[in-house]
Coordinates of C-alpha atoms and ligand atoms in Angstrom, one line a residue:
X80 CA 20.9 -164.4 -67.9
X81 CA 18.6 -161.6 -66.7
X82 CA 15.2 -161.5 -68.5
X83 CA 14.0 -157.9 -68.9
X84 CA 10.2 -157.6 -68.7
X85 CA 8.3 -154.7 -70.3
X86 CA 4.6 -154.4 -69.4
X87 CA 2.1 -152.8 -71.8
X88 CA -1.3 -153.4 -73.3
X89 CA -3.2 -152.9 -76.5
X90 CA -4.4 -149.4 -75.6
X91 CA -1.0 -148.3 -74.3
X92 CA 1.8 -149.5 -76.6
X93 CA 5.0 -147.9 -75.3
X94 CA 7.2 -146.9 -78.4
X95 CA 10.3 -146.5 -76.4
X96 CA 10.0 -150.0 -74.8
X97 CA 9.2 -151.6 -78.2
X98 CA 12.3 -150.0 -79.7
X99 CA 14.4 -151.3 -76.8
X100 CA 13.1 -154.8 -77.5
X101 CA 13.6 -154.4 -81.2
X102 CA 17.2 -153.2 -80.6
X103 CA 17.8 -156.4 -78.6
X104 CA 16.5 -158.4 -81.6
X105 CA 18.8 -156.5 -83.9
X106 CA 21.7 -157.2 -81.6
X107 CA 21.1 -161.0 -81.9
X108 CA 19.2 -161.6 -78.7
X109 CA 15.9 -163.4 -78.2
X110 CA 12.7 -161.7 -77.0
X111 CA 9.3 -163.1 -76.3
X112 CA 6.2 -161.1 -77.4
X113 CA 2.5 -161.5 -77.6
X114 CA 0.6 -162.3 -80.8
X115 CA -3.1 -162.8 -81.4
X116 CA -2.6 -166.6 -81.1
X117 CA 0.0 -167.4 -78.5
X118 CA 3.2 -165.7 -77.3
X119 CA 6.2 -166.1 -79.7
X120 CA 9.9 -166.3 -78.9
X121 CA 11.5 -164.0 -81.5
X122 CA 14.9 -163.7 -83.0
X123 CA 16.3 -161.9 -86.1
X124 CA 15.4 -164.4 -88.9
X125 CA 18.4 -163.4 -90.9
X126 CA 20.9 -164.1 -88.1
X127 CA 21.7 -167.8 -87.7
X128 CA 23.5 -167.4 -84.4
X129 CA 20.4 -165.5 -83.0
X130 CA 18.1 -168.2 -84.3
X131 CA 20.2 -170.9 -82.6
X132 CA 19.5 -169.2 -79.3
X133 CA 15.7 -169.9 -79.8
X134 CA 16.4 -173.6 -80.2
X135 CA 18.6 -173.6 -77.1
X136 CA 16.2 -171.7 -74.9
X137 CA 13.2 -174.0 -75.8
X138 CA 15.1 -177.2 -76.1
X139 CA 13.6 -177.5 -79.5
X140 CA 14.5 -180.4 -81.9
X141 CA 16.8 -179.1 -84.6
X142 CA 14.7 -180.6 -87.4
X143 CA 11.6 -178.4 -86.6
X144 CA 11.5 -175.2 -88.7
X145 CA 10.4 -171.8 -87.4
X146 CA 7.8 -169.4 -88.7
X147 CA 9.1 -166.1 -90.0
X148 CA 6.9 -163.2 -88.9
X149 CA 6.7 -160.2 -91.1
X150 CA 4.7 -156.9 -91.0
X151 CA 3.4 -156.6 -94.5
X152 CA 2.7 -158.5 -97.8
X153 CA 5.7 -156.6 -99.3
X154 CA 8.0 -158.0 -96.7
X155 CA 6.5 -161.5 -97.1
X156 CA 7.5 -161.3 -100.8
X157 CA 11.1 -160.7 -100.0
X158 CA 11.4 -164.2 -98.4
X159 CA 9.9 -166.4 -101.1
X160 CA 10.5 -167.3 -104.8
X161 CA 6.9 -167.8 -105.8
X162 CA 3.3 -167.0 -104.6
X163 CA 0.4 -168.8 -106.2
X164 CA -2.7 -166.8 -107.0
X165 CA -4.8 -168.4 -104.3
X166 CA -2.4 -167.1 -101.7
X167 CA -3.1 -163.5 -102.7
X168 CA -6.8 -164.2 -102.0
X169 CA -6.0 -165.7 -98.6
X170 CA -3.8 -162.8 -97.7
X171 CA -6.5 -160.4 -98.7
X172 CA -9.0 -162.2 -96.5
X173 CA -6.9 -163.4 -93.5
X174 CA -3.7 -161.5 -93.2
X175 CA -2.7 -159.9 -90.9
X176 CA -4.1 -162.8 -88.8
X177 CA -3.6 -166.4 -87.6
X178 CA -2.6 -168.0 -90.9
X179 CA 0.9 -169.2 -91.8
X180 CA 1.8 -169.8 -95.5
X181 CA 4.4 -172.4 -96.4
X182 CA 6.0 -171.2 -99.6
X183 CA 9.2 -171.9 -101.6
X184 CA 12.0 -170.1 -99.8
X185 CA 14.9 -168.0 -101.2
X186 CA 18.0 -167.5 -99.0
X187 CA 17.0 -164.3 -97.4
X188 CA 16.4 -166.0 -94.0
X189 CA 19.1 -168.0 -92.2
X190 CA 19.2 -171.8 -93.0
X191 CA 18.2 -172.9 -89.5
X192 CA 14.9 -171.0 -89.7
X193 CA 13.9 -173.6 -92.4
X194 CA 15.7 -176.5 -90.6
X195 CA 17.0 -177.7 -93.9
X196 CA 13.8 -177.5 -95.9
X197 CA 13.4 -175.7 -99.2
X198 CA 10.3 -174.0 -98.0
X199 CA 9.6 -171.4 -95.3
X200 CA 6.5 -170.6 -93.1
X201 CA 5.6 -166.9 -93.2
X202 CA 2.9 -165.2 -91.1
X203 CA 1.7 -161.6 -90.7
X204 CA 0.4 -161.4 -87.2
X205 CA -2.4 -159.0 -86.4
X206 CA -1.4 -158.2 -82.8
X207 CA -0.3 -154.5 -82.7
X208 CA 2.6 -155.2 -80.3
X209 CA 3.9 -157.9 -82.6
X210 CA 3.6 -155.7 -85.7
X211 CA 5.3 -152.8 -83.9
X212 CA 8.1 -155.0 -82.8
X213 CA 8.7 -156.4 -86.3
X214 CA 8.6 -153.0 -87.8
X215 CA 11.0 -151.7 -85.2
X216 CA 13.4 -154.5 -85.9
X217 CA 13.2 -153.8 -89.6
X218 CA 13.7 -157.5 -90.5
X219 CA 11.6 -160.7 -90.4
X220 CA 11.4 -162.2 -86.9
X221 CA 11.6 -166.0 -86.6
X222 CA 9.4 -167.1 -83.7
X223 CA 8.0 -170.4 -82.4
X224 CA 5.6 -170.5 -79.5
X225 CA 7.5 -169.2 -76.4
X226 CA 7.2 -172.4 -74.3
X227 CA 9.7 -175.1 -73.4
X228 CA 9.4 -177.7 -76.1
X229 CA 6.6 -180.2 -75.4
X230 CA 4.6 -178.0 -73.0
X231 CA 1.4 -176.1 -73.8
X232 CA 1.9 -172.9 -75.7
X233 CA 1.8 -169.7 -73.6
X234 CA -1.3 -167.5 -73.7
X235 CA -0.1 -165.2 -71.0
X236 CA 3.2 -163.6 -70.1
X237 CA 3.2 -165.6 -66.8
X238 CA 3.3 -168.8 -68.8
X239 CA 6.4 -167.6 -70.7
X240 CA 8.0 -166.4 -67.5
X241 CA 7.4 -169.8 -65.8
X242 CA 9.1 -171.6 -68.7
X243 CA 11.9 -169.3 -69.9
X244 CA 12.8 -166.8 -67.1
X245 CA 16.6 -166.5 -67.1
X246 CA 16.9 -168.2 -70.5
X247 CA 15.9 -165.3 -72.7
X248 CA 16.9 -161.6 -72.9
X249 CA 13.5 -160.0 -72.9
X250 CA 9.7 -160.5 -72.5
X251 CA 7.0 -158.1 -73.6
X252 CA 4.1 -158.6 -71.3
X253 CA 1.0 -157.6 -73.3
X254 CA -1.6 -159.5 -71.3
X255 CA -3.6 -162.4 -72.5
X256 CA -3.5 -163.5 -76.2
X257 CA -6.8 -163.7 -78.0
X258 CA -7.3 -166.8 -80.2
X259 CA -5.4 -168.9 -77.7
X260 CA -4.4 -171.6 -80.2
X261 CA -1.6 -171.4 -82.8
X262 CA -2.1 -170.2 -86.3
X263 CA -3.3 -172.5 -89.1
X264 CA -0.3 -173.7 -91.1
X265 CA -1.2 -174.1 -94.8
X266 CA 1.1 -175.6 -97.4
X267 CA 0.9 -173.4 -100.5
X268 CA 3.6 -175.1 -102.6
X269 CA 1.0 -177.0 -104.7
X270 CA -2.0 -176.3 -106.8
X271 CA -4.4 -177.0 -103.9
X272 CA -3.6 -175.7 -100.5
X273 CA -3.1 -178.3 -97.7
X274 CA -3.7 -177.7 -94.0
X275 CA -0.7 -179.0 -92.1
X276 CA -1.9 -177.8 -88.7
X277 CA -5.5 -176.7 -87.9
X278 CA -5.6 -173.4 -86.0
X279 CA -7.1 -170.0 -85.8
X280 CA -8.5 -169.9 -89.3
X281 CA -10.8 -172.9 -90.1
X282 CA -11.0 -175.1 -93.2
X283 CA -14.5 -173.7 -93.9
X284 CA -13.2 -170.1 -93.8
X285 CA -10.2 -171.0 -96.1
X286 CA -12.5 -172.8 -98.6
X287 CA -14.7 -169.8 -99.0
X288 CA -11.7 -167.9 -100.4
X289 CA -9.5 -170.5 -102.1
X290 CA -11.9 -173.3 -103.2
X291 CA -11.0 -176.8 -102.2
X292 CA -8.6 -177.1 -99.3
X293 CA -7.2 -180.5 -98.3
X294 CA -6.1 -181.8 -94.9
X295 CA -2.6 -183.3 -94.6
X296 CA -3.3 -187.1 -94.4
X297 CA -0.7 -187.2 -91.6
X298 CA -3.2 -185.3 -89.4
X299 CA -6.0 -187.8 -90.0
X300 CA -4.4 -191.3 -89.9
X301 CA -1.4 -192.5 -87.9
X302 CA 0.0 -194.4 -90.9
X303 CA 1.0 -191.2 -92.7
X304 CA 3.8 -188.9 -91.4
X305 CA 2.7 -185.3 -90.8
X306 CA 4.2 -182.9 -93.3
X307 CA 4.8 -180.2 -90.7
X308 CA 7.9 -181.5 -88.8
X309 CA 6.5 -180.1 -85.5
X310 CA 3.3 -182.1 -85.8
X311 CA 5.0 -185.5 -85.2
X312 CA 6.0 -184.6 -81.7
X313 CA 4.1 -185.2 -78.5
X314 CA 2.9 -181.7 -77.7
X315 CA 1.0 -179.5 -75.3
X316 CA 1.4 -182.0 -72.6
X317 CA 0.5 -180.7 -69.1
X318 CA 2.7 -181.9 -66.2
X319 CA -0.2 -184.0 -64.9
X320 CA -1.4 -186.8 -67.3
X321 CA -4.4 -185.8 -69.3
X322 CA -7.3 -188.2 -70.3
X323 CA -10.0 -187.3 -72.8
X324 CA -13.6 -188.5 -72.1
X325 CA -16.1 -189.3 -74.9
X326 CA -19.6 -190.5 -74.0
X327 CA -22.9 -189.3 -72.7
X328 CA -23.1 -186.7 -69.9
X329 CA -24.5 -189.4 -67.5
X330 CA -21.6 -191.7 -68.4
X331 CA -19.2 -188.8 -67.7
X332 CA -20.9 -188.2 -64.3
X333 CA -20.7 -191.9 -63.4
X334 CA -17.0 -192.1 -64.5
X335 CA -16.0 -189.2 -62.4
X336 CA -18.0 -190.5 -59.4
X337 CA -16.3 -193.9 -59.5
X338 CA -12.9 -192.3 -59.8
X339 CA -13.4 -190.2 -56.8
X340 CA -14.9 -193.1 -54.8
X341 CA -11.8 -195.1 -55.7
X342 CA -9.7 -192.4 -54.1
X343 CA -8.1 -190.9 -57.2
X344 CA -7.5 -187.2 -57.1
X345 CA -8.8 -186.0 -60.4
X346 CA -9.1 -182.6 -61.9
X347 CA -12.0 -182.1 -64.4
X348 CA -11.5 -179.8 -67.4
X349 CA -14.9 -178.8 -68.9
X350 CA -17.1 -176.2 -70.6
X351 CA -19.2 -174.0 -68.3
X352 CA -22.3 -176.0 -69.3
X353 CA -20.9 -179.4 -68.5
X354 CA -19.5 -178.1 -65.2
X355 CA -23.1 -177.7 -64.0
X356 CA -23.6 -181.5 -63.8
X357 CA -20.9 -182.1 -61.2
X358 CA -21.3 -181.4 -57.5
X359 CA -19.8 -178.1 -56.2
X360 CA -16.9 -179.8 -54.4
X361 CA -15.6 -181.5 -57.6
X362 CA -12.1 -180.3 -58.5
X363 CA -13.0 -178.5 -61.7
X364 CA -11.6 -175.9 -64.1
X365 CA -14.1 -174.2 -66.4
X366 CA -13.0 -173.4 -70.0
X367 CA -15.9 -171.1 -71.0
X368 CA -19.2 -171.5 -72.9
X369 CA -18.5 -171.2 -76.6
X370 CA -15.8 -173.1 -78.5
X371 CA -14.0 -169.8 -79.1
X372 CA -13.8 -169.2 -75.4
X373 CA -12.7 -172.8 -74.9
X374 CA -9.9 -172.4 -77.5
X375 CA -8.8 -169.2 -75.9
X376 CA -8.5 -170.6 -72.3
X377 CA -7.4 -174.2 -73.2
X378 CA -3.7 -173.9 -72.6
X379 CA -4.2 -172.0 -69.4
X380 CA -6.5 -174.8 -68.3
X381 CA -3.9 -177.4 -69.2
X382 CA -1.3 -175.6 -67.1
X383 CA -3.8 -174.9 -64.2
X384 CA -3.8 -178.3 -62.5
X385 CA 0.0 -178.4 -62.1
X386 CA -0.1 -176.8 -58.7
X387 CA -3.4 -178.3 -57.7
X388 CA -2.6 -181.7 -56.1
X389 CA -4.3 -183.9 -58.7
X390 CA -3.0 -187.2 -60.2
X391 CA -4.9 -186.9 -63.5
X392 CA -6.9 -184.5 -65.5
X393 CA -10.0 -185.6 -67.3
X394 CA -11.2 -183.4 -70.1
X395 CA -14.4 -183.6 -72.1
X396 CA -14.3 -183.8 -75.9
X397 CA -15.8 -181.1 -78.1
X398 CA -17.5 -181.0 -81.5
X399 CA -14.9 -180.6 -84.3
X400 CA -16.8 -177.8 -86.1
X401 CA -15.0 -174.5 -86.8
X402 CA -12.1 -174.0 -84.4
X403 CA -13.3 -177.1 -82.6
X404 CA -11.1 -179.0 -85.0
X405 CA -8.0 -177.3 -83.7
X406 CA -9.1 -177.7 -80.1
X407 CA -9.5 -181.5 -80.6
X408 CA -6.2 -181.7 -82.5
X409 CA -4.3 -180.1 -79.5
X410 CA -6.2 -182.2 -76.9
X411 CA -5.4 -185.5 -78.7
X412 CA -1.8 -184.6 -78.9
X413 CA -1.7 -183.6 -75.2
X414 CA -3.6 -186.7 -73.9
X415 CA -2.3 -190.0 -72.7
X416 CA -5.4 -191.8 -73.9
X417 CA -9.1 -191.5 -74.7
X418 CA -11.7 -193.0 -72.4
X419 CA -14.7 -194.1 -74.5
X420 CA -18.0 -195.0 -72.7
Ligands
TXA125 O1 0.4 -169.0 -84.0 C1 1.6 -169.4 -84.3 O2 1.8 -169.9 -85.3 C2 2.7 -169.2 -83.2 C3 2.9 -167.7 -83.1 C4 4.1 -167.3 -82.2 O3 3.1 -167.1 -84.4 N1 3.9 -169.9 -83.6 C5 4.0 -171.2 -83.6 O4 5.2 -171.7 -83.9 O5 3.1 -171.9 -83.2 P1 5.7 -173.2 -83.7 O6 7.1 -173.2 -84.0 O7 5.4 -173.5 -82.2 O8 4.9 -174.1 -84.7 C6 5.2 -173.9 -86.1 C7 4.7 -175.1 -86.8 C8 5.5 -176.4 -86.5 O9 4.7 -177.5 -86.5 C9 6.5 -176.5 -87.7 O10 6.9 -177.8 -87.9 C10 5.6 -176.0 -88.8 O11 4.9 -174.9 -88.2 N2 6.5 -175.4 -89.9 C11 7.3 -174.3 -89.9 N3 7.9 -174.1 -91.0 C12 7.5 -175.1 -91.8 C13 7.8 -175.5 -93.2 N4 8.7 -174.8 -93.9 N5 7.2 -176.6 -93.7 C14 6.3 -177.4 -92.9 N6 6.0 -177.0 -91.6 C15 6.6 -175.9 -91.1
MG126 MG1 4.9 -174.6 -80.6

């Protein structure tokens, strides 16, 4: 299959190309597109055959439901049977944006979008290209992250191309995404909202609008099964094994020193500040200074060492405040193990 690529950016959205991509969606084809979180792999959410192509292209397990992307609150309402009051507050504050609402579903979307559940995840993305595409298609667009299942989510068109070239009909290259981690998934079927996947909107931000917000126990302990089917899988794994390091800066230095002396070829994934403690010739990839920058460049960092002749990646751990919670959630799922010193 030939993958058609359209190149555009935020200041130059090409209406004709968007419409061509939207027409592909309407014709039952799959098209990858940028959002403010990560690239999505879209299909007409009302067309089961089109949705099946998403699962096939990604090699995605059939029991893992997809998020339906819509362009407005009005369109969101068409997909669900009930919206609790706190969701209106959350929509007011955070949508369009990186927040996905799990709500009781009607049968507007195809069954396989929900993977057999009675609920559906709905998100209004804020990326202008994503919004234009959904509007052009005139229907909800089902879209998981546009990576091969198990790999880090794509934050640049090059990542999508690397994973899915030849397996999808189209790819809108809109440059780098912003947040860099996936949306927060929040279960809104009960009286109190429950975070099923930490992400772009933090627990603290949600609580300011909706009062108490809980964390899915499946995220915290290994005894409980996560409620979002996708969270039980090993995820975001780079091709080179990843280890997390927790301990003092000097212990980190020691550890890396000893590894290098023992002849292991390691790649070090760190913040700009931590990078400063290692000698110039250490094989390093810097993720940025602030936790927001680190979130934004994390998946690119995880993919970076693939071509770089290393046997393992050692990444530092970060404070779990704000989006740090989502960063650490993804790192733990990507890592082989944690080294504690
Ligand atoms: O930022 C994002 O959310 C990106 C962009 C493309 O919008 N999408 C994304 O989709 O990350 P995906 O499929 O990679 O992850 C969706 C997560 C999975 O863990 C899935 O199990 C969960 O949301 N999910 C979807 N529908 C659900 C439902 N009805 N109930 C519980 N969890 C659900
Ligand atoms: Mg994904």
